[in-house]
PDB file of C-alpha atoms and ligand atoms in Angstrom:
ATOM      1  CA  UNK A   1       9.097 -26.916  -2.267  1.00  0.00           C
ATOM      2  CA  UNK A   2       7.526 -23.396  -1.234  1.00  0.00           C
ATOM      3  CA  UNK A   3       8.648 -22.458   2.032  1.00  0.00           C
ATOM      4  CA  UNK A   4       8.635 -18.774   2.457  1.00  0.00           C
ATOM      5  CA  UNK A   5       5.031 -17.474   2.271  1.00  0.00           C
ATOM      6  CA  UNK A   6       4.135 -15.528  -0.901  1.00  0.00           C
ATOM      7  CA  UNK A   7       3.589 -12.135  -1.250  1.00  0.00           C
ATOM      8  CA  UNK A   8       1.638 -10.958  -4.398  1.00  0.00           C
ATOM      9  CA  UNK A   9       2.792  -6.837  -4.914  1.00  0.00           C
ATOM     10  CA  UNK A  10       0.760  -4.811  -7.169  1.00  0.00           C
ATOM     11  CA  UNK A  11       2.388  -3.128 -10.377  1.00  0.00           C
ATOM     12  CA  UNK A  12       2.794   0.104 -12.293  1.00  0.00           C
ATOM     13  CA  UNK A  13       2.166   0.483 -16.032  1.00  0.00           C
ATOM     14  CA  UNK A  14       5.253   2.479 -17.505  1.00  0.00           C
ATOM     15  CA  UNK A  15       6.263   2.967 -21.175  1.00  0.00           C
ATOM     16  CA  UNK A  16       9.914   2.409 -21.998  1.00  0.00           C
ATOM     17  CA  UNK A  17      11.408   3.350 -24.757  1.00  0.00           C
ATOM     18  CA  UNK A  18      14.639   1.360 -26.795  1.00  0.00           C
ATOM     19  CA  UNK A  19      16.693   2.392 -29.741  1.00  0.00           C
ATOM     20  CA  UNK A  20      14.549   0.113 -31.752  1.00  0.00           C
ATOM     21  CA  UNK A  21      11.049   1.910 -30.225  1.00  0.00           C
ATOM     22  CA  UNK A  22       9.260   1.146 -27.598  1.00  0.00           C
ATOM     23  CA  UNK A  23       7.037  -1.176 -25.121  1.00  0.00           C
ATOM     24  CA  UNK A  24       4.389  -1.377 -22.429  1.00  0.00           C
ATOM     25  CA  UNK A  25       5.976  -2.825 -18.551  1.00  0.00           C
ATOM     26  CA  UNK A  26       4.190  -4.153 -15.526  1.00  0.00           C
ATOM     27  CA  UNK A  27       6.965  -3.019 -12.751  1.00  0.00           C
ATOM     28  CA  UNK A  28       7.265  -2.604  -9.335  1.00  0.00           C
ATOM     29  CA  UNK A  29      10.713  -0.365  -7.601  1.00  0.00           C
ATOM     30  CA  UNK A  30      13.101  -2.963  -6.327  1.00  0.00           C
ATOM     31  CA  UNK A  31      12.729  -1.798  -2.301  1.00  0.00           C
ATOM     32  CA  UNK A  32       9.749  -3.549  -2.608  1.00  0.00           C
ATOM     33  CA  UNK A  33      11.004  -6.755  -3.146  1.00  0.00           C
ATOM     34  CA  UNK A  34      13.966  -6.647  -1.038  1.00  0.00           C
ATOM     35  CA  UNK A  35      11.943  -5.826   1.910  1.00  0.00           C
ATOM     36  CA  UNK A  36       9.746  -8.802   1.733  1.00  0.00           C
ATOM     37  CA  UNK A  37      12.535 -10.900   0.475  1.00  0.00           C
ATOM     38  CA  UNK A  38      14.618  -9.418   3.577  1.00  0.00           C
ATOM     39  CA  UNK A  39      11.477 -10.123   5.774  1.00  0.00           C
ATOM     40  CA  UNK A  40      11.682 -13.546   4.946  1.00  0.00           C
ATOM     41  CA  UNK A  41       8.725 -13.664   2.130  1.00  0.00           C
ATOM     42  CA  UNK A  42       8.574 -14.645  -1.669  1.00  0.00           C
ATOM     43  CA  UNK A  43       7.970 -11.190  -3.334  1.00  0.00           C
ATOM     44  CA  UNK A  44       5.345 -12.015  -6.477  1.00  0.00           C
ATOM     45  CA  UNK A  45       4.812  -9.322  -9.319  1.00  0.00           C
ATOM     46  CA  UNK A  46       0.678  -9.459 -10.009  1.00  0.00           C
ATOM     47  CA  UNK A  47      -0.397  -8.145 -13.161  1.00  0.00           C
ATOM     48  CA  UNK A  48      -3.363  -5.972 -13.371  1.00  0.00           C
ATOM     49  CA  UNK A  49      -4.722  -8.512 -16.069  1.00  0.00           C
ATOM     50  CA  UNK A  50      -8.363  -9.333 -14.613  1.00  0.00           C
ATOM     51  CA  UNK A  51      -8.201 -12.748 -15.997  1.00  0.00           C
ATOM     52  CA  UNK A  52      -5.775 -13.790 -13.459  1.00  0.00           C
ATOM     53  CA  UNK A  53      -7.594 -12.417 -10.509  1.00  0.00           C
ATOM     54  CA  UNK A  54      -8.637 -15.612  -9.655  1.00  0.00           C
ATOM     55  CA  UNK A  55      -5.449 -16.912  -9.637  1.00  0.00           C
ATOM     56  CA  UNK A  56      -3.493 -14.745  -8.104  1.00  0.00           C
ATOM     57  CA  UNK A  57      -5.703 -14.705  -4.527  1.00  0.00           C
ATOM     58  CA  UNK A  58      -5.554 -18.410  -4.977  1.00  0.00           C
ATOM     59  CA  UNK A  59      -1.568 -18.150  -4.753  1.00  0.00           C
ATOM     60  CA  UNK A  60      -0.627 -15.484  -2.173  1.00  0.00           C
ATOM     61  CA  UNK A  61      -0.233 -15.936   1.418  1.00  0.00           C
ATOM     62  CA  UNK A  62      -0.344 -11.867   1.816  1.00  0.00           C
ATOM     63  CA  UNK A  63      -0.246  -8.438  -0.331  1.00  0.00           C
ATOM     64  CA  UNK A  64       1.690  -5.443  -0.362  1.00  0.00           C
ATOM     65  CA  UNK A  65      -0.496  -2.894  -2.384  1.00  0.00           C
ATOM     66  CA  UNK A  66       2.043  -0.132  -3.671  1.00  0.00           C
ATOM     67  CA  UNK A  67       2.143   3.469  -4.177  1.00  0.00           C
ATOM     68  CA  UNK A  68       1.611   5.290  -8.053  1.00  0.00           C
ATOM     69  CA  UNK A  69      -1.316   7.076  -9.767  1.00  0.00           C
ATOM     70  CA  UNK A  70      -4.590   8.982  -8.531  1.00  0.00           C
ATOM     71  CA  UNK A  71      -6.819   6.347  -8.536  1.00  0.00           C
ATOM     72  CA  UNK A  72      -9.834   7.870 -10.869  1.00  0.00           C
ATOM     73  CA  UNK A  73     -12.712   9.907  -8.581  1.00  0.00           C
ATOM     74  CA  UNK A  74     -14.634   7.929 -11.024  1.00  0.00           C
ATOM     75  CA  UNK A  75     -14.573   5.225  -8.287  1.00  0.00           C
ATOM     76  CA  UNK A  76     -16.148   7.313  -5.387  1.00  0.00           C
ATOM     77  CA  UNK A  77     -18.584   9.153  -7.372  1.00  0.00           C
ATOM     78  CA  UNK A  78     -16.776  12.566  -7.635  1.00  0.00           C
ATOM     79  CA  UNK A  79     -15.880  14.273 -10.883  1.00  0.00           C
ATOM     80  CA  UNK A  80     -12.023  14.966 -11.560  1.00  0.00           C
ATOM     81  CA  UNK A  81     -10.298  17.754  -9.786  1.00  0.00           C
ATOM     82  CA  UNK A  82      -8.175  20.112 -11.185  1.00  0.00           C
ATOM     83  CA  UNK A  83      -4.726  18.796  -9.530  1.00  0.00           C
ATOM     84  CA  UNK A  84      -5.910  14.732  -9.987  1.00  0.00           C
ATOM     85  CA  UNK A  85      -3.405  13.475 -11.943  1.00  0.00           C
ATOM     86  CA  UNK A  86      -3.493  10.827 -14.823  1.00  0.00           C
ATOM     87  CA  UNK A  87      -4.844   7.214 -13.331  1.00  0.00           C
ATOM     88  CA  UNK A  88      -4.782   3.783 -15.115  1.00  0.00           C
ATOM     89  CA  UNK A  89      -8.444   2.374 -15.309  1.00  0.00           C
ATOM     90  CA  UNK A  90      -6.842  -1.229 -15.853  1.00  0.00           C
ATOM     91  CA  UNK A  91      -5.006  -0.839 -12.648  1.00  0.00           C
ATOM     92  CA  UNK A  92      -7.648   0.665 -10.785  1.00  0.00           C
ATOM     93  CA  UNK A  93     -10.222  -1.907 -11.548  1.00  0.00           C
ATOM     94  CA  UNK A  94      -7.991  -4.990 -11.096  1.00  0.00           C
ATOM     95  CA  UNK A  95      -6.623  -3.310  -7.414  1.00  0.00           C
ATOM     96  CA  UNK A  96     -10.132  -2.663  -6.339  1.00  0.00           C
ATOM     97  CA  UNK A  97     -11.417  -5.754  -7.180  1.00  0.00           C
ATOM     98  CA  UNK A  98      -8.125  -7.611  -5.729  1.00  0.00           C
ATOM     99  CA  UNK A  99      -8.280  -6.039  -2.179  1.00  0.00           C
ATOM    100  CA  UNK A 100     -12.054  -6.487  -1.637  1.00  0.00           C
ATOM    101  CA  UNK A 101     -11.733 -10.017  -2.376  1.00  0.00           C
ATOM    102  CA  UNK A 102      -8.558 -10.242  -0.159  1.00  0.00           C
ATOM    103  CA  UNK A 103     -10.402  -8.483   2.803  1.00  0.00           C
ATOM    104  CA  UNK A 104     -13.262 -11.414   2.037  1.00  0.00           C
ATOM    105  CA  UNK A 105     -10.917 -14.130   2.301  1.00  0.00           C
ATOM    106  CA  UNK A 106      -8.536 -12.535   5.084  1.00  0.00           C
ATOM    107  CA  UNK A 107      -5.618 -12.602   3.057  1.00  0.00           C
ATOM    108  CA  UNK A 108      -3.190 -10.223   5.361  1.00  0.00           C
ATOM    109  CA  UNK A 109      -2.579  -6.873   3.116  1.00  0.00           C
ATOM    110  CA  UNK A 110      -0.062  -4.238   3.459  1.00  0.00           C
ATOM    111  CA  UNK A 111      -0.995  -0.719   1.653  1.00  0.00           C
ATOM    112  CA  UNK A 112       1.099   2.129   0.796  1.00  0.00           C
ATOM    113  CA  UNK A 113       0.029   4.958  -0.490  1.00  0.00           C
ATOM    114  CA  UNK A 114      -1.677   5.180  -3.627  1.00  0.00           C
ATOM    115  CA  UNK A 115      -2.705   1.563  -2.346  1.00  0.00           C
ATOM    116  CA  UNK A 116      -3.771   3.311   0.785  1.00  0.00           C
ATOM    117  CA  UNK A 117      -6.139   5.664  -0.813  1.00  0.00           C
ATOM    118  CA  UNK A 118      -6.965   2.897  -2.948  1.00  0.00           C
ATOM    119  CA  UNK A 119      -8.218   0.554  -0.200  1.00  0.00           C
ATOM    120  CA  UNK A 120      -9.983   3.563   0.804  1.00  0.00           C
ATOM    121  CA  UNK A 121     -12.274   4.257  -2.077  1.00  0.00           C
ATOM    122  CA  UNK A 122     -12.296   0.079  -2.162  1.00  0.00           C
ATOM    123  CA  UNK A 123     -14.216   0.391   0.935  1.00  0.00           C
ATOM    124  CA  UNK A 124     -16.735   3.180  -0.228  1.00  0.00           C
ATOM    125  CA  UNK A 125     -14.674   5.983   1.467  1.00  0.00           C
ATOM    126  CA  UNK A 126     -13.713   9.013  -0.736  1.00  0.00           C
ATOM    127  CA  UNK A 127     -10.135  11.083  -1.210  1.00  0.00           C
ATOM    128  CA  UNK A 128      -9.406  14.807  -1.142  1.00  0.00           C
ATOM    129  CA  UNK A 129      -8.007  15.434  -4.304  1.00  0.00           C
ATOM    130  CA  UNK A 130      -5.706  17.708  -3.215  1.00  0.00           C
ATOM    131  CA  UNK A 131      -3.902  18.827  -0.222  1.00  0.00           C
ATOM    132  CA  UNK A 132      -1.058  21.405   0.271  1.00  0.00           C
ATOM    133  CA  UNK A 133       1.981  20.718   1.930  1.00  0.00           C
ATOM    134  CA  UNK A 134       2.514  16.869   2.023  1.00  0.00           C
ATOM    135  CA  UNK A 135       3.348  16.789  -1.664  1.00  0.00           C
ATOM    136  CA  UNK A 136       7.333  16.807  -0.598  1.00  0.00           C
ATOM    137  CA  UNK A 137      10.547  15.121  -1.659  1.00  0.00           C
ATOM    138  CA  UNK A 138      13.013  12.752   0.355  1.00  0.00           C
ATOM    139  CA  UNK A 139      14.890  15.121   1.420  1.00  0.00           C
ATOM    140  CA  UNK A 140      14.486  15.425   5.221  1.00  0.00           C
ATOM    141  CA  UNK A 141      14.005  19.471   5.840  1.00  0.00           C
ATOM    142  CA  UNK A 142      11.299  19.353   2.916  1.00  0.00           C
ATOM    143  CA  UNK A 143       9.361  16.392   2.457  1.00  0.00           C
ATOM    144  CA  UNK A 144       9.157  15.064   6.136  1.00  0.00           C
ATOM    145  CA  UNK A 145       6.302  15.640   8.964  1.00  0.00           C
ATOM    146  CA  UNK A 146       5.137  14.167  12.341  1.00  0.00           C
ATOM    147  CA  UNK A 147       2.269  12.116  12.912  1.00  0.00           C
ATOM    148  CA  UNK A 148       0.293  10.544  15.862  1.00  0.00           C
ATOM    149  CA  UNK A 149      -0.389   7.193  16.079  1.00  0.00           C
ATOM    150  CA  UNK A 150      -3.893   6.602  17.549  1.00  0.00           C
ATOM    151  CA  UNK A 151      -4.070   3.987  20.912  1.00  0.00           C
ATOM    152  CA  UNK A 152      -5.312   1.106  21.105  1.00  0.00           C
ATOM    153  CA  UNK A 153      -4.495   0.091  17.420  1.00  0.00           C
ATOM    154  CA  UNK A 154      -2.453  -2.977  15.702  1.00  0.00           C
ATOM    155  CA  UNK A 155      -0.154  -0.059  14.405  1.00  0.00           C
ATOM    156  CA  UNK A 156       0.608   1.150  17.336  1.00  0.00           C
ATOM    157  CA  UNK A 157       1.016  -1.843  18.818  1.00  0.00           C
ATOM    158  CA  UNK A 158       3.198  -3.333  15.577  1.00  0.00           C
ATOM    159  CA  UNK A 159       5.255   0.368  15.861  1.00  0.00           C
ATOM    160  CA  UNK A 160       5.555   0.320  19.402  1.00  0.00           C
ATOM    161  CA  UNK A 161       5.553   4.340  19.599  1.00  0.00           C
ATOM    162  CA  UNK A 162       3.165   7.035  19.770  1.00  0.00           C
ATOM    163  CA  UNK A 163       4.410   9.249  17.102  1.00  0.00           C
ATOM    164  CA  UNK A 164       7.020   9.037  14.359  1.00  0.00           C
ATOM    165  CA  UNK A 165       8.609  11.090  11.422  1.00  0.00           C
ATOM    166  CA  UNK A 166       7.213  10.438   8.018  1.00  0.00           C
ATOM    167  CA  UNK A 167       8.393  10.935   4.263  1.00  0.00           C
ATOM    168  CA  UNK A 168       5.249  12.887   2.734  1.00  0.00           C
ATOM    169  CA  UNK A 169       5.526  11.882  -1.046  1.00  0.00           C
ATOM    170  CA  UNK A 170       1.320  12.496  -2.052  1.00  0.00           C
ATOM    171  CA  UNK A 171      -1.101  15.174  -2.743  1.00  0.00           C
ATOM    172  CA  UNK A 172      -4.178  13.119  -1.995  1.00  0.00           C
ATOM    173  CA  UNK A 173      -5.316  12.059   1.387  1.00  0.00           C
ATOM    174  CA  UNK A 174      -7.886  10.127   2.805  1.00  0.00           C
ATOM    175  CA  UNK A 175     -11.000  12.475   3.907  1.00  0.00           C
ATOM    176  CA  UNK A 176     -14.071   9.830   4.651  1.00  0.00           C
ATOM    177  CA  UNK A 177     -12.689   6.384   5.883  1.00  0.00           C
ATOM    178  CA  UNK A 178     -14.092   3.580   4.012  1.00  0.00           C
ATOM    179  CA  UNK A 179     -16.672   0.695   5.790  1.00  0.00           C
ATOM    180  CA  UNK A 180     -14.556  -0.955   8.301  1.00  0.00           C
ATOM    181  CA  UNK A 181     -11.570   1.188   8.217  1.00  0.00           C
ATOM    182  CA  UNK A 182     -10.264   2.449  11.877  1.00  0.00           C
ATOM    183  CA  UNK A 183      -8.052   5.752  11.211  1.00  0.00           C
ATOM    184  CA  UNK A 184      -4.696   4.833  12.792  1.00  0.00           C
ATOM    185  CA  UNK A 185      -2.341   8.025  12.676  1.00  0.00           C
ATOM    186  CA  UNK A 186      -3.463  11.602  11.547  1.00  0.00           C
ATOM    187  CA  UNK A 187      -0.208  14.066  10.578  1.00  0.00           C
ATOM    188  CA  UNK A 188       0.031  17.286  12.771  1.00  0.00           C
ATOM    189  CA  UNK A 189      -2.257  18.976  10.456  1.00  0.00           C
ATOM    190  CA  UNK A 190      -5.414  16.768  10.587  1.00  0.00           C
ATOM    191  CA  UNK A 191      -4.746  14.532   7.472  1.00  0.00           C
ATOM    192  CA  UNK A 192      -5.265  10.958   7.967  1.00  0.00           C
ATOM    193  CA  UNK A 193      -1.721   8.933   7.286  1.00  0.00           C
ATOM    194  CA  UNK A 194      -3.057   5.539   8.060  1.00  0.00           C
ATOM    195  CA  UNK A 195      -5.942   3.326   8.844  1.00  0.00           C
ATOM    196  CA  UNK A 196      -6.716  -0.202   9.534  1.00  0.00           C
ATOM    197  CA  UNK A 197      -9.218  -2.758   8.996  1.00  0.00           C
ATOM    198  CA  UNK A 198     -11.467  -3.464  12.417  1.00  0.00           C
ATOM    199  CA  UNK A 199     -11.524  -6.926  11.221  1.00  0.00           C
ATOM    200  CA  UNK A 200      -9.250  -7.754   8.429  1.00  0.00           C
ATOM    201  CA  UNK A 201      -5.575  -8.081   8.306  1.00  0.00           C
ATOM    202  CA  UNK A 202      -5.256  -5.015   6.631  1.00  0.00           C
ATOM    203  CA  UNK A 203      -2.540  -1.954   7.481  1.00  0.00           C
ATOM    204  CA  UNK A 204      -2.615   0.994   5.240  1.00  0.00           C
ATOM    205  CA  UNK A 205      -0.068   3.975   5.204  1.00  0.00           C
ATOM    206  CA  UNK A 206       0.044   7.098   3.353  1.00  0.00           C
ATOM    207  CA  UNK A 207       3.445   7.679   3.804  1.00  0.00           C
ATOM    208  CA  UNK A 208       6.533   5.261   2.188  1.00  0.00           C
ATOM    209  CA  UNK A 209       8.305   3.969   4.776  1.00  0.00           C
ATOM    210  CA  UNK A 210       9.821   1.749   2.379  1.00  0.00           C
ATOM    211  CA  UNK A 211      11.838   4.521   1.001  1.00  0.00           C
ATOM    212  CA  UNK A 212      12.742   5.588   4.479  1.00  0.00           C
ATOM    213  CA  UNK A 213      16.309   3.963   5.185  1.00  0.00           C
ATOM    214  CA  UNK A 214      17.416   5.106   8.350  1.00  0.00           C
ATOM    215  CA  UNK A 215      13.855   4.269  10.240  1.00  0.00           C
ATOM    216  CA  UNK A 216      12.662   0.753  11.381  1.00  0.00           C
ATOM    217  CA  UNK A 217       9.566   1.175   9.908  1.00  0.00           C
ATOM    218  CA  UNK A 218       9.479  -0.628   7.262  1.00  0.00           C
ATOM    219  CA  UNK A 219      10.635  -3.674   8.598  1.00  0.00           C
ATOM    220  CA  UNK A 220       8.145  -3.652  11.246  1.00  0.00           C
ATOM    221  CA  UNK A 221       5.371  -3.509   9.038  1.00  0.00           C
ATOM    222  CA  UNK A 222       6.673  -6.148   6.799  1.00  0.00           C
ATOM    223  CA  UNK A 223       7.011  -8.059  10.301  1.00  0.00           C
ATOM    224  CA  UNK A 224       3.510  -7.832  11.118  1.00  0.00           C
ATOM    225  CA  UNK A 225       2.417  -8.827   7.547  1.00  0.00           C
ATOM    226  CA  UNK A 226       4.741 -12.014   7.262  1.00  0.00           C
ATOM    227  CA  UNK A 227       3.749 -12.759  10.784  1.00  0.00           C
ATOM    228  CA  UNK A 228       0.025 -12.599   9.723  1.00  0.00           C
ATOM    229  CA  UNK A 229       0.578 -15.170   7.202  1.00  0.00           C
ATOM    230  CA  UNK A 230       1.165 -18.218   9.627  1.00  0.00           C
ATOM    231  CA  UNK A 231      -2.622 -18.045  10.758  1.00  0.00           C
ATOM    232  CA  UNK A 232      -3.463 -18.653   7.250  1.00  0.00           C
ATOM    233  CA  UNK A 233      -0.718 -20.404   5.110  1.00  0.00           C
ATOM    234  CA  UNK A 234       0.199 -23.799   6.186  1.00  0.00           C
ATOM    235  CA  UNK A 235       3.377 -25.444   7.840  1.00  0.00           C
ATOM    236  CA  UNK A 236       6.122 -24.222   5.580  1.00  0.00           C
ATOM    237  CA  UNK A 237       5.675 -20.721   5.995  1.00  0.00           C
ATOM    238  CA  UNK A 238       4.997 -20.923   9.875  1.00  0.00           C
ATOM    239  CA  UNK A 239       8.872 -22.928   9.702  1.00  0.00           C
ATOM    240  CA  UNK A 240       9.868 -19.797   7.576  1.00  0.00           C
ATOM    241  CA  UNK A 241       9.493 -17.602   9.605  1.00  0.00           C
ATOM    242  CA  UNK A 242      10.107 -18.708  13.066  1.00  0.00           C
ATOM    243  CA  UNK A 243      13.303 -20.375  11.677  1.00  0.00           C
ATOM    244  CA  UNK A 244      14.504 -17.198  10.441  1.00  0.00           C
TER     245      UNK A 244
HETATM  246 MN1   MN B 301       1.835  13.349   4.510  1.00  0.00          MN
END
């Protein structure tokens, strides 16, 4: 019997290769599916197969859109920069079409950052291809920066604080907000690190705060999204998660 509510997470494409030769994966880094298993969710690996599309918004209760390629400027009408980096059409057009469809049916969606710019250019908004200084590391003195979350937000409200300190691990950024989309936190130099939907269930980040162990972050935002999920899924999630 399902109890926890399920969480569809969008893959990479990566080659590996054996002794033997080598093959095509759908993957996804395991803090992903800790967190939502830790936040008291079924973590579900969606392939980028469009057949299923269908399917899979038939079985998730919410959706954790995850960080990799450039999406293609082919998607918001602009030709390819010099710094864009490879994209995956078959990701692209399966994540586009997934999170438009999940904003239709109010199916509550986390996005991190290539799924942030993603839901972006879903929307009709458009990307800067390139921006200097947020393409860091983990390490604290390089790759981290401030940021200012906006009042009278659900991320401020789900972060409780006004500003925070960020992991900066992308060289795109959001530069027209998409229809719908409420900018949310902007970093200390103008970029915008996060937006919402004014309607929708839908929290987007630029940063990973899934790869940022010693802050709460994470585990707020996975908060709000299983939290989400009892206004839509039905009696055994709601028992889920105020039983845990
Ligand atoms: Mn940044």
């Amino acid at each position: 019997m399902k109890t926890r509510p399920v969480v569809g997470i969008t893959g990479f494409h990566a080659h590996w290769t054996y002794p033997h030769g080598a093959d095509l994966f759908t993957g996804v880094e395991r803090v992903y599916t800790d967190g939502i298993a830790n936040a008291g969710g079924m973590p579900v690996l969606l392939m980028s197969n469009p057949s299923t599309l269908d399917d899979a918004l038939g079985m998730v209760d919410a959706l954790v859109l995850t960080g990799g390629a450039d999406v293609d400027p082919i998607h918001y009408g602009h030709g390819r920069a010099l710094h864009t980096g490879d994209s995956d059409p078959e990701r692209d057009h399966f994540e586009i079409s997934l999170v438009r469809r999940a904003l239709d049916l109010g199916i509550p969606t986390l996005a991190i950052c290539r799924g942030h710019q993603l839901v972006n250019v879903a929307l009709g908004g458009h990307l800067h291809q390139h921006v200097e200084g947020h393409e860091g590391n983990e390490r604290p003195a390089a790759g981290f920066h401030s940021i200012e979350i906006c009042a009278g937000t659900i991320l401020r409200q789900v972060l409780a604080r006004d500003h925070a300190e960020v992991n900066s691990l992308h060289h795109q950024a959001v530069a027209e907000p998409g229809e719908s989309l409420v900018v949310t936190a902007r970093s200390t130099d103008g970029y915008i690190e996060a937006t919402e939907h004014a309607e929708r269930p839908l929290l987007s980040v630029q940063w990973h705060p899934e790869r940022q162990k010693d802050s709460p972050v994470w585990e707020e935002l996975l908060g709000w999204l299983i939290s989400e999920t009892t206004r839509v899924a039905g009696p055994g999630a709601r028992e889920s998660v105020i039983g845990s």
